[in-house]
PDB file of C-alpha atoms in Angstrom:
ATOM      1  CA  UNK V   9      31.198-219.504-123.786  1.00  0.00           C
ATOM      2  CA  UNK V  10      33.580-219.697-120.845  1.00  0.00           C
ATOM      3  CA  UNK V  11      31.881-217.893-117.990  1.00  0.00           C
ATOM      4  CA  UNK V  12      35.017-217.715-115.832  1.00  0.00           C
ATOM      5  CA  UNK V  13      37.261-216.381-118.620  1.00  0.00           C
ATOM      6  CA  UNK V  14      34.780-213.956-120.135  1.00  0.00           C
ATOM      7  CA  UNK V  15      33.139-212.542-117.020  1.00  0.00           C
ATOM      8  CA  UNK V  16      34.738-213.438-113.684  1.00  0.00           C
ATOM      9  CA  UNK V  17      38.380-212.806-114.645  1.00  0.00           C
ATOM     10  CA  UNK V  18      37.778-209.352-116.241  1.00  0.00           C
ATOM     11  CA  UNK V  19      35.693-208.386-113.218  1.00  0.00           C
ATOM     12  CA  UNK V  20      38.493-209.325-110.816  1.00  0.00           C
ATOM     13  CA  UNK V  21      41.094-207.570-112.960  1.00  0.00           C
ATOM     14  CA  UNK V  22      39.037-204.387-112.979  1.00  0.00           C
ATOM     15  CA  UNK V  23      38.872-204.413-109.191  1.00  0.00           C
ATOM     16  CA  UNK V  24      42.574-204.949-108.590  1.00  0.00           C
ATOM     17  CA  UNK V  25      44.155-203.380-111.655  1.00  0.00           C
ATOM     18  CA  UNK V  26      46.224-200.240-111.172  1.00  0.00           C
ATOM     19  CA  UNK V  27      44.387-197.089-112.130  1.00  0.00           C
ATOM     20  CA  UNK V  28      46.211-194.853-114.559  1.00  0.00           C
ATOM     21  CA  UNK V  29      47.149-191.432-113.207  1.00  0.00           C
ATOM     22  CA  UNK V  30      47.703-188.503-115.587  1.00  0.00           C
ATOM     23  CA  UNK V  31      51.423-187.759-115.875  1.00  0.00           C
ATOM     24  CA  UNK V  32      51.016-184.007-115.417  1.00  0.00           C
ATOM     25  CA  UNK V  33      49.654-184.245-111.862  1.00  0.00           C
ATOM     26  CA  UNK V  34      53.079-184.711-110.296  1.00  0.00           C
ATOM     27  CA  UNK V  35      56.433-183.002-110.810  1.00  0.00           C
ATOM     28  CA  UNK V  36      59.756-184.357-109.662  1.00  0.00           C
ATOM     29  CA  UNK V  37      62.132-181.873-108.043  1.00  0.00           C
ATOM     30  CA  UNK V  38      65.416-181.727-109.963  1.00  0.00           C
ATOM     31  CA  UNK V  39      67.343-181.071-106.765  1.00  0.00           C
ATOM     32  CA  UNK V  40      66.021-183.489-104.136  1.00  0.00           C
ATOM     33  CA  UNK V  41      63.841-185.845-106.193  1.00  0.00           C
ATOM     34  CA  UNK V  42      60.662-185.189-104.207  1.00  0.00           C
ATOM     35  CA  UNK V  43      57.369-185.762-106.011  1.00  0.00           C
ATOM     36  CA  UNK V  44      55.283-182.584-105.816  1.00  0.00           C
ATOM     37  CA  UNK V  45      51.554-182.394-106.501  1.00  0.00           C
ATOM     38  CA  UNK V  46      50.890-179.867-109.266  1.00  0.00           C
ATOM     39  CA  UNK V  47      48.426-177.748-107.289  1.00  0.00           C
ATOM     40  CA  UNK V  48      50.699-177.528-104.263  1.00  0.00           C
ATOM     41  CA  UNK V  49      53.626-176.643-106.521  1.00  0.00           C
ATOM     42  CA  UNK V  50      51.674-173.891-108.284  1.00  0.00           C
ATOM     43  CA  UNK V  51      50.527-172.413-104.969  1.00  0.00           C
ATOM     44  CA  UNK V  52      54.176-172.407-103.864  1.00  0.00           C
ATOM     45  CA  UNK V  53      55.211-170.492-107.032  1.00  0.00           C
ATOM     46  CA  UNK V  54      57.088-173.522-108.404  1.00  0.00           C
ATOM     47  CA  UNK V  55      59.387-173.706-105.386  1.00  0.00           C
ATOM     48  CA  UNK V  56      60.020-177.161-103.942  1.00  0.00           C
ATOM     49  CA  UNK V  57      58.409-177.396-100.506  1.00  0.00           C
ATOM     50  CA  UNK V  58      60.994-179.974 -99.435  1.00  0.00           C
ATOM     51  CA  UNK V  59      64.346-178.402-100.338  1.00  0.00           C
ATOM     52  CA  UNK V  60      63.423-174.889-101.520  1.00  0.00           C
ATOM     53  CA  UNK V  61      64.719-175.462-105.049  1.00  0.00           C
ATOM     54  CA  UNK V  62      63.412-172.801-107.455  1.00  0.00           C
ATOM     55  CA  UNK V  63      62.012-174.359-110.606  1.00  0.00           C
ATOM     56  CA  UNK V  64      61.152-172.549-113.810  1.00  0.00           C
ATOM     57  CA  UNK V  65      58.051-170.379-113.757  1.00  0.00           C
ATOM     58  CA  UNK V  66      56.450-168.862-116.850  1.00  0.00           C
ATOM     59  CA  UNK V  67      56.184-165.051-117.128  1.00  0.00           C
ATOM     60  CA  UNK V  68      52.388-164.924-116.778  1.00  0.00           C
ATOM     61  CA  UNK V  69      52.475-166.802-113.474  1.00  0.00           C
ATOM     62  CA  UNK V  70      55.404-164.693-112.293  1.00  0.00           C
ATOM     63  CA  UNK V  71      53.648-161.420-113.106  1.00  0.00           C
ATOM     64  CA  UNK V  72      50.392-162.673-111.607  1.00  0.00           C
ATOM     65  CA  UNK V  73      52.292-163.240-108.354  1.00  0.00           C
ATOM     66  CA  UNK V  74      53.794-159.735-108.551  1.00  0.00           C
ATOM     67  CA  UNK V  75      50.737-157.625-109.338  1.00  0.00           C
ATOM     68  CA  UNK V  76      47.954-157.061-106.832  1.00  0.00           C
ATOM     69  CA  UNK V  77      45.147-159.549-107.331  1.00  0.00           C
ATOM     70  CA  UNK V  78      47.088-161.065-110.246  1.00  0.00           C
ATOM     71  CA  UNK V  79      45.644-158.325-112.481  1.00  0.00           C
ATOM     72  CA  UNK V  80      47.782-156.642-115.130  1.00  0.00           C
ATOM     73  CA  UNK V  81      47.502-155.179-118.605  1.00  0.00           C
ATOM     74  CA  UNK V  82      49.910-156.177-121.345  1.00  0.00           C
ATOM     75  CA  UNK V  83      52.016-153.475-122.976  1.00  0.00           C
ATOM     76  CA  UNK V  84      52.079-153.832-126.773  1.00  0.00           C
ATOM     77  CA  UNK V  85      55.453-154.612-128.343  1.00  0.00           C
ATOM     78  CA  UNK V  86      56.403-153.913-131.946  1.00  0.00           C
ATOM     79  CA  UNK V  87      56.799-157.104-133.972  1.00  0.00           C
ATOM     80  CA  UNK V  88      60.134-157.179-135.846  1.00  0.00           C
ATOM     81  CA  UNK V  89      60.900-158.797-139.208  1.00  0.00           C
ATOM     82  CA  UNK V  90      60.497-162.510-138.556  1.00  0.00           C
ATOM     83  CA  UNK V  91      63.531-163.961-140.358  1.00  0.00           C
ATOM     84  CA  UNK V  92      65.799-161.133-141.564  1.00  0.00           C
ATOM     85  CA  UNK V  93      68.808-163.392-142.266  1.00  0.00           C
ATOM     86  CA  UNK V  94      66.882-166.305-143.824  1.00  0.00           C
ATOM     87  CA  UNK V  95      68.657-168.471-141.253  1.00  0.00           C
ATOM     88  CA  UNK V  96      68.444-172.226-141.379  1.00  0.00           C
ATOM     89  CA  UNK V  97      70.203-174.949-139.392  1.00  0.00           C
ATOM     90  CA  UNK V  98      68.430-178.263-138.861  1.00  0.00           C
ATOM     91  CA  UNK V  99      65.158-176.340-139.199  1.00  0.00           C
ATOM     92  CA  UNK V 100      64.125-173.039-140.661  1.00  0.00           C
ATOM     93  CA  UNK V 101      64.004-170.197-138.150  1.00  0.00           C
ATOM     94  CA  UNK V 102      60.269-169.479-138.733  1.00  0.00           C
ATOM     95  CA  UNK V 103      59.551-173.151-138.052  1.00  0.00           C
ATOM     96  CA  UNK V 104      61.402-172.942-134.747  1.00  0.00           C
ATOM     97  CA  UNK V 105      59.463-169.820-133.823  1.00  0.00           C
ATOM     98  CA  UNK V 106      56.121-171.443-134.596  1.00  0.00           C
ATOM     99  CA  UNK V 107      57.068-174.545-132.586  1.00  0.00           C
ATOM    100  CA  UNK V 108      58.015-172.385-129.597  1.00  0.00           C
ATOM    101  CA  UNK V 109      54.780-170.419-129.886  1.00  0.00           C
ATOM    102  CA  UNK V 110      52.713-173.605-129.911  1.00  0.00           C
ATOM    103  CA  UNK V 111      54.601-175.050-126.941  1.00  0.00           C
ATOM    104  CA  UNK V 112      54.397-171.927-124.759  1.00  0.00           C
ATOM    105  CA  UNK V 113      51.269-170.172-125.991  1.00  0.00           C
ATOM    106  CA  UNK V 114      53.259-166.924-126.107  1.00  0.00           C
ATOM    107  CA  UNK V 115      54.230-164.746-129.041  1.00  0.00           C
ATOM    108  CA  UNK V 116      57.882-164.389-128.015  1.00  0.00           C
ATOM    109  CA  UNK V 117      60.437-164.686-125.214  1.00  0.00           C
ATOM    110  CA  UNK V 118      59.431-161.614-123.203  1.00  0.00           C
ATOM    111  CA  UNK V 119      56.162-160.381-121.708  1.00  0.00           C
ATOM    112  CA  UNK V 120      55.686-156.704-120.763  1.00  0.00           C
ATOM    113  CA  UNK V 121      52.861-155.604-118.474  1.00  0.00           C
ATOM    114  CA  UNK V 122      51.726-152.799-116.213  1.00  0.00           C
ATOM    115  CA  UNK V 123      49.766-152.826-112.985  1.00  0.00           C
ATOM    116  CA  UNK V 124      50.106-152.263-109.250  1.00  0.00           C
ATOM    117  CA  UNK V 125      52.344-154.135-106.830  1.00  0.00           C
ATOM    118  CA  UNK V 126      51.581-153.429-103.200  1.00  0.00           C
ATOM    119  CA  UNK V 127      49.728-150.300-104.266  1.00  0.00           C
ATOM    120  CA  UNK V 128      52.704-149.030-106.282  1.00  0.00           C
ATOM    121  CA  UNK V 129      52.063-148.604-110.026  1.00  0.00           C
ATOM    122  CA  UNK V 130      54.872-150.309-111.931  1.00  0.00           C
ATOM    123  CA  UNK V 131      55.844-151.589-115.364  1.00  0.00           C
ATOM    124  CA  UNK V 132      57.321-155.093-115.443  1.00  0.00           C
ATOM    125  CA  UNK V 133      58.980-157.270-118.060  1.00  0.00           C
ATOM    126  CA  UNK V 134      59.677-160.991-117.711  1.00  0.00           C
ATOM    127  CA  UNK V 135      61.665-163.335-119.942  1.00  0.00           C
ATOM    128  CA  UNK V 136      60.423-166.818-120.768  1.00  0.00           C
ATOM    129  CA  UNK V 137      63.212-169.409-120.702  1.00  0.00           C
ATOM    130  CA  UNK V 138      60.893-172.026-122.190  1.00  0.00           C
ATOM    131  CA  UNK V 139      60.678-169.939-125.386  1.00  0.00           C
ATOM    132  CA  UNK V 140      63.890-170.836-127.265  1.00  0.00           C
ATOM    133  CA  UNK V 141      65.857-170.661-123.984  1.00  0.00           C
ATOM    134  CA  UNK V 142      64.741-167.058-123.470  1.00  0.00           C
ATOM    135  CA  UNK V 143      67.232-166.028-126.133  1.00  0.00           C
ATOM    136  CA  UNK V 144      67.639-162.324-126.794  1.00  0.00           C
ATOM    137  CA  UNK V 145      66.492-161.395-130.280  1.00  0.00           C
ATOM    138  CA  UNK V 146      65.057-158.273-131.870  1.00  0.00           C
ATOM    139  CA  UNK V 147      61.675-158.838-130.210  1.00  0.00           C
ATOM    140  CA  UNK V 148      63.269-158.870-126.752  1.00  0.00           C
ATOM    141  CA  UNK V 149      65.062-155.622-127.595  1.00  0.00           C
ATOM    142  CA  UNK V 150      61.775-154.100-128.751  1.00  0.00           C
ATOM    143  CA  UNK V 151      60.073-155.334-125.578  1.00  0.00           C
ATOM    144  CA  UNK V 152      62.599-153.671-123.270  1.00  0.00           C
ATOM    145  CA  UNK V 153      62.379-150.441-125.248  1.00  0.00           C
ATOM    146  CA  UNK V 154      58.573-150.586-125.039  1.00  0.00           C
ATOM    147  CA  UNK V 155      58.760-151.207-121.281  1.00  0.00           C
ATOM    148  CA  UNK V 156      61.171-148.316-120.724  1.00  0.00           C
ATOM    149  CA  UNK V 157      59.135-145.908-122.849  1.00  0.00           C
ATOM    150  CA  UNK V 158      55.932-146.877-121.063  1.00  0.00           C
ATOM    151  CA  UNK V 159      57.614-146.439-117.674  1.00  0.00           C
ATOM    152  CA  UNK V 160      58.891-142.979-118.643  1.00  0.00           C
ATOM    153  CA  UNK V 161      55.503-142.005-120.084  1.00  0.00           C
ATOM    154  CA  UNK V 162      53.639-143.004-116.911  1.00  0.00           C
ATOM    155  CA  UNK V 163      56.464-142.028-114.510  1.00  0.00           C
ATOM    156  CA  UNK V 164      56.619-145.536-113.097  1.00  0.00           C
ATOM    157  CA  UNK V 165      59.535-147.732-112.015  1.00  0.00           C
ATOM    158  CA  UNK V 166      60.511-150.706-114.162  1.00  0.00           C
ATOM    159  CA  UNK V 167      61.055-154.226-112.819  1.00  0.00           C
ATOM    160  CA  UNK V 168      62.701-156.751-115.119  1.00  0.00           C
ATOM    161  CA  UNK V 169      62.916-160.520-114.551  1.00  0.00           C
ATOM    162  CA  UNK V 170      65.756-161.958-116.628  1.00  0.00           C
ATOM    163  CA  UNK V 171      66.063-165.597-117.708  1.00  0.00           C
ATOM    164  CA  UNK V 172      68.077-166.292-120.836  1.00  0.00           C
ATOM    165  CA  UNK V 173      70.623-168.504-122.479  1.00  0.00           C
ATOM    166  CA  UNK V 174      72.140-165.506-124.253  1.00  0.00           C
ATOM    167  CA  UNK V 175      71.755-163.975-127.705  1.00  0.00           C
ATOM    168  CA  UNK V 176      69.653-165.674-130.391  1.00  0.00           C
ATOM    169  CA  UNK V 177      72.032-167.135-132.943  1.00  0.00           C
ATOM    170  CA  UNK V 178      69.359-167.279-135.665  1.00  0.00           C
ATOM    171  CA  UNK V 179      69.412-163.470-135.774  1.00  0.00           C
ATOM    172  CA  UNK V 180      73.197-163.141-135.794  1.00  0.00           C
ATOM    173  CA  UNK V 181      74.593-159.616-135.443  1.00  0.00           C
ATOM    174  CA  UNK V 182      71.049-158.232-135.204  1.00  0.00           C
ATOM    175  CA  UNK V 183      70.696-160.087-131.930  1.00  0.00           C
ATOM    176  CA  UNK V 184      73.968-158.671-130.595  1.00  0.00           C
ATOM    177  CA  UNK V 185      72.789-155.179-131.517  1.00  0.00           C
ATOM    178  CA  UNK V 186      70.103-155.518-128.839  1.00  0.00           C
ATOM    179  CA  UNK V 187      72.801-155.111-126.190  1.00  0.00           C
ATOM    180  CA  UNK V 188      73.412-151.381-126.932  1.00  0.00           C
ATOM    181  CA  UNK V 189      69.710-150.855-127.705  1.00  0.00           C
ATOM    182  CA  UNK V 190      68.633-152.134-124.304  1.00  0.00           C
ATOM    183  CA  UNK V 191      71.420-150.159-122.629  1.00  0.00           C
ATOM    184  CA  UNK V 192      69.944-147.019-124.184  1.00  0.00           C
ATOM    185  CA  UNK V 193      66.527-148.033-122.845  1.00  0.00           C
ATOM    186  CA  UNK V 194      67.949-148.323-119.328  1.00  0.00           C
ATOM    187  CA  UNK V 195      69.610-144.918-119.730  1.00  0.00           C
ATOM    188  CA  UNK V 196      66.205-143.430-120.551  1.00  0.00           C
ATOM    189  CA  UNK V 197      64.984-144.555-117.142  1.00  0.00           C
ATOM    190  CA  UNK V 198      68.012-143.146-115.358  1.00  0.00           C
ATOM    191  CA  UNK V 199      67.652-139.776-117.084  1.00  0.00           C
ATOM    192  CA  UNK V 200      64.018-139.687-115.993  1.00  0.00           C
ATOM    193  CA  UNK V 201      65.023-140.505-112.406  1.00  0.00           C
ATOM    194  CA  UNK V 202      62.976-143.704-112.370  1.00  0.00           C
ATOM    195  CA  UNK V 203      64.053-146.846-110.494  1.00  0.00           C
ATOM    196  CA  UNK V 204      65.128-149.855-112.528  1.00  0.00           C
ATOM    197  CA  UNK V 205      65.197-153.102-110.575  1.00  0.00           C
ATOM    198  CA  UNK V 206      66.490-156.358-112.048  1.00  0.00           C
ATOM    199  CA  UNK V 207      65.598-159.803-110.696  1.00  0.00           C
ATOM    200  CA  UNK V 208      68.021-162.353-112.100  1.00  0.00           C
ATOM    201  CA  UNK V 209      66.587-165.866-112.306  1.00  0.00           C
ATOM    202  CA  UNK V 210      68.027-169.208-113.345  1.00  0.00           C
ATOM    203  CA  UNK V 211      69.756-169.030-115.722  1.00  0.00           C
ATOM    204  CA  UNK V 212      70.840-165.562-116.857  1.00  0.00           C
ATOM    205  CA  UNK V 213      73.810-165.861-119.197  1.00  0.00           C
ATOM    206  CA  UNK V 214      75.552-164.527-122.283  1.00  0.00           C
ATOM    207  CA  UNK V 215      74.745-161.177-123.862  1.00  0.00           C
ATOM    208  CA  UNK V 216      71.805-160.651-121.521  1.00  0.00           C
ATOM    209  CA  UNK V 217      74.170-160.618-118.548  1.00  0.00           C
ATOM    210  CA  UNK V 218      76.509-158.330-120.502  1.00  0.00           C
ATOM    211  CA  UNK V 219      73.770-155.738-121.010  1.00  0.00           C
ATOM    212  CA  UNK V 220      70.447-154.907-119.368  1.00  0.00           C
ATOM    213  CA  UNK V 221      70.497-157.677-116.744  1.00  0.00           C
ATOM    214  CA  UNK V 222      73.414-156.097-114.847  1.00  0.00           C
ATOM    215  CA  UNK V 223      72.445-152.422-115.129  1.00  0.00           C
ATOM    216  CA  UNK V 224      69.798-152.226-112.417  1.00  0.00           C
ATOM    217  CA  UNK V 225      69.772-149.709-109.598  1.00  0.00           C
ATOM    218  CA  UNK V 226      69.112-152.752-107.420  1.00  0.00           C
ATOM    219  CA  UNK V 227      70.236-156.263-108.384  1.00  0.00           C
ATOM    220  CA  UNK V 228      68.273-159.138-106.839  1.00  0.00           C
ATOM    221  CA  UNK V 229      68.582-162.849-107.637  1.00  0.00           C
ATOM    222  CA  UNK V 230      66.641-165.973-106.831  1.00  0.00           C
ATOM    223  CA  UNK V 231      68.469-168.639-104.796  1.00  0.00           C
ATOM    224  CA  UNK V 232      70.744-170.957-106.762  1.00  0.00           C
ATOM    225  CA  UNK V 233      70.476-169.000-110.013  1.00  0.00           C
ATOM    226  CA  UNK V 234      73.307-169.372-112.519  1.00  0.00           C
ATOM    227  CA  UNK V 235      74.412-165.861-113.498  1.00  0.00           C
ATOM    228  CA  UNK V 236      77.330-165.511-115.874  1.00  0.00           C
ATOM    229  CA  UNK V 237      78.587-164.535-119.317  1.00  0.00           C
ATOM    230  CA  UNK V 238      80.414-167.772-120.139  1.00  0.00           C
ATOM    231  CA  UNK V 239      79.344-170.890-118.240  1.00  0.00           C
ATOM    232  CA  UNK V 240      81.507-172.732-115.686  1.00  0.00           C
ATOM    233  CA  UNK V 241      82.176-175.640-118.030  1.00  0.00           C
ATOM    234  CA  UNK V 242      83.503-173.327-120.746  1.00  0.00           C
ATOM    235  CA  UNK V 243      85.752-171.518-118.279  1.00  0.00           C
ATOM    236  CA  UNK V 244      87.119-174.765-116.850  1.00  0.00           C
ATOM    237  CA  UNK V 245      87.940-176.031-120.324  1.00  0.00           C
ATOM    238  CA  UNK V 246      89.632-172.738-121.178  1.00  0.00           C
ATOM    239  CA  UNK V 247      91.795-172.212-118.090  1.00  0.00           C
ATOM    240  CA  UNK V 248      92.109-175.951-117.311  1.00  0.00           C
ATOM    241  CA  UNK V 249      91.502-175.402-113.611  1.00  0.00           C
ATOM    242  CA  UNK V 250      88.813-176.534-111.189  1.00  0.00           C
ATOM    243  CA  UNK V 251      86.476-173.690-110.257  1.00  0.00           C
ATOM    244  CA  UNK V 252      85.325-172.957-106.671  1.00  0.00           C
ATOM    245  CA  UNK V 253      82.209-174.666-105.373  1.00  0.00           C
ATOM    246  CA  UNK V 254      79.068-172.764-106.365  1.00  0.00           C
ATOM    247  CA  UNK V 255      80.999-170.565-108.803  1.00  0.00           C
ATOM    248  CA  UNK V 256      78.729-168.104-110.670  1.00  0.00           C
ATOM    249  CA  UNK V 257      75.726-169.021-108.555  1.00  0.00           C
ATOM    250  CA  UNK V 258      73.662-166.258-106.941  1.00  0.00           C
ATOM    251  CA  UNK V 259      75.038-166.811-103.443  1.00  0.00           C
ATOM    252  CA  UNK V 260      78.643-166.726-104.708  1.00  0.00           C
ATOM    253  CA  UNK V 261      78.011-163.470-106.592  1.00  0.00           C
ATOM    254  CA  UNK V 262      76.339-161.940-103.537  1.00  0.00           C
ATOM    255  CA  UNK V 263      79.398-162.725-101.426  1.00  0.00           C
ATOM    256  CA  UNK V 264      81.636-161.099-104.068  1.00  0.00           C
ATOM    257  CA  UNK V 265      79.638-157.882-104.426  1.00  0.00           C
ATOM    258  CA  UNK V 266      77.864-158.384-107.753  1.00  0.00           C
ATOM    259  CA  UNK V 267      74.371-158.611-106.231  1.00  0.00           C
ATOM    260  CA  UNK V 268      72.477-156.651-103.607  1.00  0.00           C
ATOM    261  CA  UNK V 269      70.156-159.412-102.439  1.00  0.00           C
ATOM    262  CA  UNK V 270      69.305-163.069-102.884  1.00  0.00           C
ATOM    263  CA  UNK V 271      65.592-163.437-102.200  1.00  0.00           C
ATOM    264  CA  UNK V 272      63.258-166.404-102.146  1.00  0.00           C
ATOM    265  CA  UNK V 273      60.603-166.192-104.862  1.00  0.00           C
ATOM    266  CA  UNK V 274      57.844-166.488-102.279  1.00  0.00           C
ATOM    267  CA  UNK V 275      59.063-163.295-100.567  1.00  0.00           C
ATOM    268  CA  UNK V 276      59.969-161.487-103.802  1.00  0.00           C
ATOM    269  CA  UNK V 277      56.872-159.301-104.059  1.00  0.00           C
ATOM    270  CA  UNK V 278      57.187-158.047-100.495  1.00  0.00           C
ATOM    271  CA  UNK V 279      60.889-157.351-101.061  1.00  0.00           C
ATOM    272  CA  UNK V 280      60.275-155.451-104.290  1.00  0.00           C
ATOM    273  CA  UNK V 281      57.456-153.376-102.795  1.00  0.00           C
ATOM    274  CA  UNK V 282      59.639-152.426 -99.824  1.00  0.00           C
ATOM    275  CA  UNK V 283      62.519-151.375-102.087  1.00  0.00           C
ATOM    276  CA  UNK V 284      60.270-149.427-104.447  1.00  0.00           C
ATOM    277  CA  UNK V 285      58.664-147.508-101.610  1.00  0.00           C
ATOM    278  CA  UNK V 286      62.095-146.613-100.252  1.00  0.00           C
ATOM    279  CA  UNK V 287      63.356-145.434-103.647  1.00  0.00           C
ATOM    280  CA  UNK V 288      60.184-143.442-104.331  1.00  0.00           C
ATOM    281  CA  UNK V 289      60.117-141.818-100.895  1.00  0.00           C
ATOM    282  CA  UNK V 290      56.804-143.430-100.039  1.00  0.00           C
ATOM    283  CA  UNK V 291      55.660-144.571 -96.571  1.00  0.00           C
ATOM    284  CA  UNK V 292      56.096-148.204 -95.655  1.00  0.00           C
ATOM    285  CA  UNK V 293      53.451-150.613 -96.869  1.00  0.00           C
ATOM    286  CA  UNK V 294      50.580-151.467 -94.545  1.00  0.00           C
ATOM    287  CA  UNK V 295      49.799-155.159 -94.278  1.00  0.00           C
ATOM    288  CA  UNK V 296      46.230-156.153 -94.983  1.00  0.00           C
ATOM    289  CA  UNK V 297      43.605-154.736 -97.305  1.00  0.00           C
ATOM    290  CA  UNK V 298      43.960-151.077 -96.329  1.00  0.00           C
ATOM    291  CA  UNK V 299      46.090-148.738 -98.478  1.00  0.00           C
ATOM    292  CA  UNK V 300      49.248-147.225 -97.082  1.00  0.00           C
ATOM    293  CA  UNK V 301      48.911-143.861 -95.290  1.00  0.00           C
ATOM    294  CA  UNK V 302      48.964-140.867 -97.607  1.00  0.00           C
ATOM    295  CA  UNK V 303      48.023-142.841-100.720  1.00  0.00           C
ATOM    296  CA  UNK V 304      44.898-142.404-102.767  1.00  0.00           C
ATOM    297  CA  UNK V 305      42.944-145.505-103.666  1.00  0.00           C
ATOM    298  CA  UNK V 306      44.568-145.561-107.116  1.00  0.00           C
ATOM    299  CA  UNK V 307      48.074-145.138-105.716  1.00  0.00           C
ATOM    300  CA  UNK V 308      48.601-141.909-107.684  1.00  0.00           C
ATOM    301  CA  UNK V 309      51.393-140.604-105.474  1.00  0.00           C
ATOM    302  CA  UNK V 310      53.485-143.626-106.417  1.00  0.00           C
ATOM    303  CA  UNK V 311      54.269-142.168-109.815  1.00  0.00           C
ATOM    304  CA  UNK V 312      56.236-139.184-108.526  1.00  0.00           C
ATOM    305  CA  UNK V 313      59.767-140.338-107.682  1.00  0.00           C
ATOM    306  CA  UNK V 314      62.347-137.947-106.234  1.00  0.00           C
ATOM    307  CA  UNK V 315      64.172-135.889-108.881  1.00  0.00           C
ATOM    308  CA  UNK V 316      67.620-137.196-107.966  1.00  0.00           C
ATOM    309  CA  UNK V 317      69.028-140.286-109.647  1.00  0.00           C
ATOM    310  CA  UNK V 318      68.397-143.542-107.830  1.00  0.00           C
ATOM    311  CA  UNK V 319      71.977-144.624-107.875  1.00  0.00           C
TER     312      UNK V 319
END
């Protein structure tokens, strides 16, 4: 038995060897390359503390940041026929759906919830880009209809966070039919005189942009978000010309009148609450734990918007 080889050397190696660190503790910023500790990143709502780059955030975390105390109740959404076209490319459509459900822990690409934001009762819907690129299928159409109906039933405003790569090709024409369906849902809100606010996040493209994502009474976007129907690369290849710097980004669209605001995610709740209170004719929010003047503890007066249309 070699005492040095079997005891001394392993002991020295254990003292000086590099300890393994779990890979999920750090995230690299796509924009500036900074390494961000996962807890700090989560507390900053997935916004880079170095350069302010807005990374993807899942709907549950987004809604938790919107609603008071992170508390909300999910609104049930009707489940459509799973594979109406029996579509298959490299994989069967049901297999792709199951893989996305395992990866995200969500049933589909949109989450609908209700709760209070700054004391204002609201209904909110958020798309999940990590679920098949947030593609718009029949479930997303059902979700927006469910959100609009719930908002009309409770006389609450609707806030929608869009994030999509467009229509879901596995559902073909049935996916494209969600464009008029969701437009009808938005019209229900307008007829009821309820505010409809859209927050466009990165990216919002395709049929989503051509329907419910651009029909809000107020259009807000997160910084640097790509918002378009056809992407810049497709347009450049079609017209064979170089596009302007930042073309189809949120700041470019704001300068050209397609957006009302570009707001940092960390200030989004305060911005939305301020806008909602203005549209609903409510007094300004009071900072701190006390409710705003004239409001009951349950915020009941927030559900009575002015009769006139919001836009």
